[in-house]
Short mmCIF file of C-alpha atoms in Angstrom, two decimals:
data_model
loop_
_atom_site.label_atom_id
_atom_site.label_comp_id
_atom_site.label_asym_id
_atom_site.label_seq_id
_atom_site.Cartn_x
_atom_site.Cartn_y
_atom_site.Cartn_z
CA UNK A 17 79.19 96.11 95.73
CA UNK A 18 77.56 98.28 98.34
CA UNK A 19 76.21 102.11 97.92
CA UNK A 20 79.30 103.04 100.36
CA UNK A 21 81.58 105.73 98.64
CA UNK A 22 84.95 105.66 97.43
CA UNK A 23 87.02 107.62 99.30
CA UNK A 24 90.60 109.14 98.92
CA UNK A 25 92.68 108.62 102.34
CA UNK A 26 95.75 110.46 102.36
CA UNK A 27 98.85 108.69 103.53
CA UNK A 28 99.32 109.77 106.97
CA UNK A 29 95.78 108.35 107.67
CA UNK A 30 95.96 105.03 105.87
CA UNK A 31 95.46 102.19 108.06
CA UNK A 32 98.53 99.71 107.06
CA UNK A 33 97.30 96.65 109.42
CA UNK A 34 93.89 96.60 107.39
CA UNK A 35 95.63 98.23 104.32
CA UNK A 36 98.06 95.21 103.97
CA UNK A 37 95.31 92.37 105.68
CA UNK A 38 93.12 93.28 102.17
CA UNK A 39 96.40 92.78 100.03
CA UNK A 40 97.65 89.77 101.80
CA UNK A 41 93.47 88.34 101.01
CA UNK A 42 93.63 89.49 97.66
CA UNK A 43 93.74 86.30 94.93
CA UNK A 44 95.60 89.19 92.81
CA UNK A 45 97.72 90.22 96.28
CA UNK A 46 101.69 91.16 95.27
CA UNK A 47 104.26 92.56 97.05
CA UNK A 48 104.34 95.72 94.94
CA UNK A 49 101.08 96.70 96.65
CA UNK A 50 102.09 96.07 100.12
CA UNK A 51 102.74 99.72 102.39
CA UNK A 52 105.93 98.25 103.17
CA UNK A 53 107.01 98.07 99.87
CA UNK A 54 104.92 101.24 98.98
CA UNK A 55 106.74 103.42 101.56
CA UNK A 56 109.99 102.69 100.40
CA UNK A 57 109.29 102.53 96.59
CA UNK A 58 108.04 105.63 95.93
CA UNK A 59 108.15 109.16 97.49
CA UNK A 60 104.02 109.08 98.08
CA UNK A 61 101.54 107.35 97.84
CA UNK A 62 97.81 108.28 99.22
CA UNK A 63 94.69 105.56 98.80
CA UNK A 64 90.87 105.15 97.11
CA UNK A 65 89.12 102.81 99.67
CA UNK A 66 85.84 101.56 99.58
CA UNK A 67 83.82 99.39 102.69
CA UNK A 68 86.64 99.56 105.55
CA UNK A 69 89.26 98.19 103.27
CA UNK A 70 87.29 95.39 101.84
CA UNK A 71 88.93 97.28 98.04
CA UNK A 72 91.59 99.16 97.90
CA UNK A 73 93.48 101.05 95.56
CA UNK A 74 97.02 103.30 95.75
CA UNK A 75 97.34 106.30 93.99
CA UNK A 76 101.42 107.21 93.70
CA UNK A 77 101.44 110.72 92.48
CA UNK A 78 103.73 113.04 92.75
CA UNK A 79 103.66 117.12 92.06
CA UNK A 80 105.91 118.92 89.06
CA UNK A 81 105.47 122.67 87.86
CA UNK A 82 102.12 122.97 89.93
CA UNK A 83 100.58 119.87 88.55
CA UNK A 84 99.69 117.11 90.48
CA UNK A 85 100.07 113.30 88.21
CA UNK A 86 100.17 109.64 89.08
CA UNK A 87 102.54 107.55 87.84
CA UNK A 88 103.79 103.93 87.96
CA UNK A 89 107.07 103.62 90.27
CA UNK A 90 110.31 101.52 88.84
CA UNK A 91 110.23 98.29 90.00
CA UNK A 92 106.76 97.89 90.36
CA UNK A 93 105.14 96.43 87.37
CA UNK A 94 101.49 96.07 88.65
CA UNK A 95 99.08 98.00 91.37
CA UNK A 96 95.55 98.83 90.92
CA UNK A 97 92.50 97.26 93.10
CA UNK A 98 92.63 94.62 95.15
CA UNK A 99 90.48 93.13 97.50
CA UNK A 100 90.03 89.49 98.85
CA UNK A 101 86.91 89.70 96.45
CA UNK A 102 87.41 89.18 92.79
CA UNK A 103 86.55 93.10 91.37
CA UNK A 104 83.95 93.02 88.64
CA UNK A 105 84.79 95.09 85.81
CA UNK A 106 82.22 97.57 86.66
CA UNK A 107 84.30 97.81 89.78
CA UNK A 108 87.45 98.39 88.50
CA UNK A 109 85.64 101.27 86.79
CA UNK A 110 84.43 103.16 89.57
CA UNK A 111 87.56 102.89 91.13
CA UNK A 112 89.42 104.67 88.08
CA UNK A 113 86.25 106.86 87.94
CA UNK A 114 86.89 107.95 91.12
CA UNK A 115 90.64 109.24 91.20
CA UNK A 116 90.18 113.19 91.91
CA UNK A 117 90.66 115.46 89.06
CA UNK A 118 93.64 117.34 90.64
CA UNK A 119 96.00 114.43 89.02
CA UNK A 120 95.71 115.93 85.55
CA UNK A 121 97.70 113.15 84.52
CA UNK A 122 97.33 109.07 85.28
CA UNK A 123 99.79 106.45 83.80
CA UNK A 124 99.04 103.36 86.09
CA UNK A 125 99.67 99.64 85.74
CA UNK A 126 96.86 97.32 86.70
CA UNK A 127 97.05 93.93 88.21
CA UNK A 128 95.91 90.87 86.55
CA UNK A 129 93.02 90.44 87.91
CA UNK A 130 91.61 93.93 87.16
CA UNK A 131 89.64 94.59 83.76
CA UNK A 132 87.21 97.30 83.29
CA UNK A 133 84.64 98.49 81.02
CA UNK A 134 85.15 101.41 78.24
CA UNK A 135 85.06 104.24 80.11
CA UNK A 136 87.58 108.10 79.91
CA UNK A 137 90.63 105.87 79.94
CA UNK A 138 93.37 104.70 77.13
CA UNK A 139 94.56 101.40 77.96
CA UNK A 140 97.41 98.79 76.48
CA UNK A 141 97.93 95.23 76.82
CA UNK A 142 100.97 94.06 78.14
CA UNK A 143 102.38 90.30 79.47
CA UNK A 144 104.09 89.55 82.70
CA UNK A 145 104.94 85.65 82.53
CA UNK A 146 104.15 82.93 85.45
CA UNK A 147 105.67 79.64 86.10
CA UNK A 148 103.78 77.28 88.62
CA UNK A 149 106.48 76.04 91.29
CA UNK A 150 103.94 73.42 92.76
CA UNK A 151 105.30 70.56 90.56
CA UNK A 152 107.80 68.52 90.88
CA UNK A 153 111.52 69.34 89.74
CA UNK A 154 111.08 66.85 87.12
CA UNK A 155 108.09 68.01 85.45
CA UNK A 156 108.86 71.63 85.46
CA UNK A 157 111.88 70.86 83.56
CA UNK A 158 110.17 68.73 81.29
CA UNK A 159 107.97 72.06 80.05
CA UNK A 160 111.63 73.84 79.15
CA UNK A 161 112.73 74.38 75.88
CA UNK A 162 115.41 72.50 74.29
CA UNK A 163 117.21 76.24 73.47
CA UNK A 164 117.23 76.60 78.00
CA UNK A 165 117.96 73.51 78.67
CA UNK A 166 121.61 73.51 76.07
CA UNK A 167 121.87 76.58 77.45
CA UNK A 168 121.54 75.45 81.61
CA UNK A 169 124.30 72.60 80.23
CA UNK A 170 126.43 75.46 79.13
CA UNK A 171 127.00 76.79 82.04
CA UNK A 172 127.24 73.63 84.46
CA UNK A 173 130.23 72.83 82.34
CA UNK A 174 132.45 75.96 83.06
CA UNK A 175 132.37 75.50 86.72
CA UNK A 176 129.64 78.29 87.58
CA UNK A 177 128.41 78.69 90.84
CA UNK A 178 125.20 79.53 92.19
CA UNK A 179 124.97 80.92 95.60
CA UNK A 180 123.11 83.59 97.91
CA UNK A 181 124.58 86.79 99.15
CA UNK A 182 123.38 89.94 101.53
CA UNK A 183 126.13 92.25 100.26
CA UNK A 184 123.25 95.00 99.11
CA UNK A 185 125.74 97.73 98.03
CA UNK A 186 127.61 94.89 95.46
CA UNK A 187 124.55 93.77 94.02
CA UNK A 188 123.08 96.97 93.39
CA UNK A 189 126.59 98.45 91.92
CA UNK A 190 126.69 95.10 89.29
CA UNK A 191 122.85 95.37 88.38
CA UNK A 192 123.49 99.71 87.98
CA UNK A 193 126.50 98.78 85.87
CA UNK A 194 125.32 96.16 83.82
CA UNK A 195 121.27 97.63 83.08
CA UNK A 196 123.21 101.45 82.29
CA UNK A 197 122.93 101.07 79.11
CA UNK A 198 119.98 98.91 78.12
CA UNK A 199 118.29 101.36 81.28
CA UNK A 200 118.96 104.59 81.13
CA UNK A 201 116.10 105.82 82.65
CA UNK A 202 116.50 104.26 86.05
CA UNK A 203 118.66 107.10 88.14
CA UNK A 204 120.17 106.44 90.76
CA UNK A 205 117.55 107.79 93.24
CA UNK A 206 115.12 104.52 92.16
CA UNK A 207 118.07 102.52 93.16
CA UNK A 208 118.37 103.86 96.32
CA UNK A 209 114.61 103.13 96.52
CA UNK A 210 114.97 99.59 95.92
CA UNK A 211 117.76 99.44 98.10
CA UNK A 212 115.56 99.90 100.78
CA UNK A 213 113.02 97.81 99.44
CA UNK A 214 115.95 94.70 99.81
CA UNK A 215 117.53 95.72 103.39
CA UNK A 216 113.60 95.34 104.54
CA UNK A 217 112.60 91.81 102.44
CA UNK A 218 116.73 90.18 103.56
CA UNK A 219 115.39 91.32 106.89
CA UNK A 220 111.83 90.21 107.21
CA UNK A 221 113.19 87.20 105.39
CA UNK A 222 111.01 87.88 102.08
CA UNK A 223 113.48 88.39 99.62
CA UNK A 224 116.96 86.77 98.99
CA UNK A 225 119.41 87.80 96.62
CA UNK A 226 120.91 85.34 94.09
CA UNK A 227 124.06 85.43 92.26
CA UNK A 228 126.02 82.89 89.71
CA UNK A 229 130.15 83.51 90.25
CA UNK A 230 132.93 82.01 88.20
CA UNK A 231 135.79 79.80 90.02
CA UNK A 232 137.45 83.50 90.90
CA UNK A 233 134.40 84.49 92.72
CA UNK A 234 133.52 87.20 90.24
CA UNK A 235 130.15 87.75 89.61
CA UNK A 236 128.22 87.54 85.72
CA UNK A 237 124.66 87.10 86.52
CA UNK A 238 122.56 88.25 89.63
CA UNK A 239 118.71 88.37 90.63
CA UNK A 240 116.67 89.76 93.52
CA UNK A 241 113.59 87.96 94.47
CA UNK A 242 111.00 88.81 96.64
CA UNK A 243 108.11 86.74 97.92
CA UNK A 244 104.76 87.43 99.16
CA UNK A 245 101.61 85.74 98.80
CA UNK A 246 102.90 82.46 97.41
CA UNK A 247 104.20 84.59 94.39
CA UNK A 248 107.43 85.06 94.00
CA UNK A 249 108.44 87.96 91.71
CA UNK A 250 111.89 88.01 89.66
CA UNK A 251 112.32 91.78 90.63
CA UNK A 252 115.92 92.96 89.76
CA UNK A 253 118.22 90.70 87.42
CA UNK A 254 121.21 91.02 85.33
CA UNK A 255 124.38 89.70 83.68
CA UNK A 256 127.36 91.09 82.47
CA UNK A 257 129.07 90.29 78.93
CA UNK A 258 130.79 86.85 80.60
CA UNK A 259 127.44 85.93 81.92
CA UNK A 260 125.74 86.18 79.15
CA UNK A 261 128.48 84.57 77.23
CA UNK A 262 128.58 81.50 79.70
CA UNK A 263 124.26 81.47 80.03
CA UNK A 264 125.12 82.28 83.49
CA UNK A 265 121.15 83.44 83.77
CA UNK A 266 119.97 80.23 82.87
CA UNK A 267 121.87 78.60 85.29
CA UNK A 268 120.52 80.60 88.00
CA UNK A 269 117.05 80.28 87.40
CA UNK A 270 116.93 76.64 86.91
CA UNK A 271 118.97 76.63 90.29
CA UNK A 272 115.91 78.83 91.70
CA UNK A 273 113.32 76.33 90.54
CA UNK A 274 114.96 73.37 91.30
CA UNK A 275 115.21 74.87 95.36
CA UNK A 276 111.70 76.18 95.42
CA UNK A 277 109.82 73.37 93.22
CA UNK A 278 106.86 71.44 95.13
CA UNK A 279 106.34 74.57 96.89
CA UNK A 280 102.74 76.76 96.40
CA UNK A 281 104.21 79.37 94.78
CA UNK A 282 104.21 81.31 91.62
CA UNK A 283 107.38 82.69 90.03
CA UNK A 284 106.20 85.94 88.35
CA UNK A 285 109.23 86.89 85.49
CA UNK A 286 107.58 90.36 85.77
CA UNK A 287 107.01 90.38 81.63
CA UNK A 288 107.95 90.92 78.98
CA UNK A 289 106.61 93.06 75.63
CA UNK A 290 109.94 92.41 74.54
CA UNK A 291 109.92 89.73 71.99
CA UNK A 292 113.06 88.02 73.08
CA UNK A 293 112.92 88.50 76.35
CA UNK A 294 109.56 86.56 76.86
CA UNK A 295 111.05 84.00 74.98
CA UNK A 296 113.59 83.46 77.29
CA UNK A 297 111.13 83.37 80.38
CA UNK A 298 108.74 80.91 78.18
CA UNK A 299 111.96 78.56 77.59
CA UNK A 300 111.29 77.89 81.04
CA UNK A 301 107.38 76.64 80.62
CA UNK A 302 106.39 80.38 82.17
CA UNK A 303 103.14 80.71 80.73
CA UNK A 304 101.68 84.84 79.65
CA UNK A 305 99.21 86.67 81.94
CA UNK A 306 98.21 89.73 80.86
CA UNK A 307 97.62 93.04 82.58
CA UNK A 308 96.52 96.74 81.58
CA UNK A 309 97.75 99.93 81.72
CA UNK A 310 96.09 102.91 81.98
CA UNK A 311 96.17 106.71 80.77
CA UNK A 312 94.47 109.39 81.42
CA UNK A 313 95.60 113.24 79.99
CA UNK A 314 93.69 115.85 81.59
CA UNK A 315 96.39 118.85 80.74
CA UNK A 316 96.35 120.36 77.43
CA UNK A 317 99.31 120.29 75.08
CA UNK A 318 102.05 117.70 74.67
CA UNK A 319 103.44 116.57 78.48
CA UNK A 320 106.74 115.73 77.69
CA UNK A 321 108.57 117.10 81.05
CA UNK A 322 106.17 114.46 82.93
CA UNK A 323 108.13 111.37 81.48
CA UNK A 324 109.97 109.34 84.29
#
C-alpha cells in the first residue's frame, strides 16, 4: 500500500462512477456495496478512500441524541473494504483505524474477503453460505441432501408453481406478513427501503422476484434476488404456514438453480448463525464462508437506545 492517506469523503462529494468501477473490480465486489444500492438502503452513507478509489470503504452512520454511530443497514449483510486488490490484513486495519472518532459507536459487517489484525475492535464470526452455479444441473443436484431433495418431490406433487412476478407492493405485503413475527425488528420504513432497492434492480434488470403459487394462484413461498458481480444474493425470502407445509421453498430454489446452472455465478444464501437455517441452505451443497463483524463502543455506559 502507498503512504497516501485515508480520507473521509462525505456523500455529496463521492465519486459514484469510480466509487462503483472499484466495487464492480473487487474479487469481494456485492451489490450491498454498490451507491445504487447504498442510496436507497440507508438514509446516509459518507466514504474512507484511499489512492483515487483504488480501496474503498462506506461508513453508514446515522445521528441519535447528539451522537453520531455507524451501523449495519437491514438487508445488507456485508460492507467493509473493497478494492480490485486483495486487502492485506494490515489493510483492513488502517481502514477501521481510520473511521473518525465522532462515531462513538461502530457495529459493521465485513465482507469475506476482509480480515484484520488485533487491533481497538471486538469482532464475531459469522457464516453466509455459497453455492457455485457454474456446474451443470446434474451435478449440483447430486451435492443435495437426501432431506431437500424428498422435500423438492413434495412439492412437485401438489401441483406448485414456480413463476416470476413485478407486483412490488404484493411481494413486499406477503414477505412483511409472513417475517412479522420471526422479524420484529424490521419496521416498515426498511421495507420501504428495500422497496426501492427492487423497483431499481426489476428495472436495471438485476434483480427478479420469484414466487411458488398453488393451483388458485395464491402465493406460500417468495424470494427476491439480486445479481451483481456474478453473485447472486438470496436477499428477501419467505413462506407462509401452507408453504412451509407443502416445502414450497425448496421447490423454488431448486427451480432457481436449475434456470441459472452453467452460468458464472455464485448464489450467496446470505447466512446463517442459525443452526437450522444453514442446514437448510447446506441441503443444497451451499458450502460456509465466513465474515466478521465489528464493534467498537466509544460512549460510556450501557447504549441500549442505539439498537436498530
Amino acid at each position: 500500500m502507498s503512504n497516501s492517506e485515508i480520507r473521509l469523503i462525505r456523500n455529496k462529494d463521492i465519486d459514484r462512477v469510480k466509487w462503483d468501477h472499484c466495487i464492480d473490480n473487487s474479487p469481494f465486489g456485492i451489490a450491498y456495496a454498490n451507491s445504487w444500492y447504498l442510496d436507497r438502503i440507508c438514509s446516509h452513507w459518507d466514504s474512507l478512500i484511499l489512492d483515487n478509489y483504488q480501496y474503498v470503504m462506506p461508513l453508514v452512520n446515522n445521528r441519535k441524541y447528539g451522537i453520531s454511530y455507524i451501523y449495519q443497514p437491514f438487508f445488507t449483510q456485508q460492507l467493509g473494504v473493497f478494492s480490485s486488490l486483495n486487502p492485506e490484513p494490515s489493510i483492513i486495519s488502517q481502514f477501521l483505524g481510520a473511521i473518525p472518532k465522532q462515531f462513538r459507536l461502530i457495529d459493521m459487517n465485513l465482507n469475506i474477503g476482509n480480515i484484520f489484525q488485533p487491533n481497538d475492535f471486538s469482532f464475531r464470526c459469522n457464516k453466509t453460505y455459497h453455492l457455485n452455479l457454474q456446474q451443470e444441473l446434474s451435478e449440483i443436484r447430486a451435492m443435495y441432501k437426501s432431506n431437500t431433495k424428498r422435500n423438492i418431490q413434495k412439492a412437485t406433487q401438489q401441483n406448485i408453481k414456480i413463476k416470476p412476478v413485478d407486483d412490488i407492493s404484493r411481494f413486499l405485503r406477503f414477505t412483511s406478513d409472513n417475517l412479522r413475527s420471526k422479524s420484529p425488528e424490521i419496521k416498515s420504513k426498511h421495507y420501504s427501503a428495500l422497496q426501492k432497492v427492487i423497483s431499481y434492480a426489476l428495472k436495471n434488470h438485476c434483480g427478479e422476484i420469484l414466487v411458488a403459487v398453488d393451483s388458485a394462484d395464491q402465493l406460500l413461498a417468495s424470494v427476491f434476488f439480486v445479481k451483481t458481480n456474478q453473485t447472486v444474493i438470496y436477499l428477501a425470502a419467505s413462506s407462509n404456514q401452507v408453504g412451509i407445509e407443502t416445502s414450497a421453498m425448496f421447490h423454488l430454489i431448486d427451480t432457481f438453480i436449475q434456470q441459472n446452472a452453467g452460468q458464472n455465478l455464485i448464489l450467496d444464501f446470505e447466512g446463517s448463525n442459525i443452526p437450522g437455517v444453514a442446514r437448510f441452505y447446506a441441503g443444497f451443497g451451499a458450502i460456509p464462508e465466513t465474515y466478521l463483524s465489528v464493534h467498537q463502543n466509544l460512549l460510556p455506559g450501557l447504549l441500549k437506545v442505539f439498537k436498530k
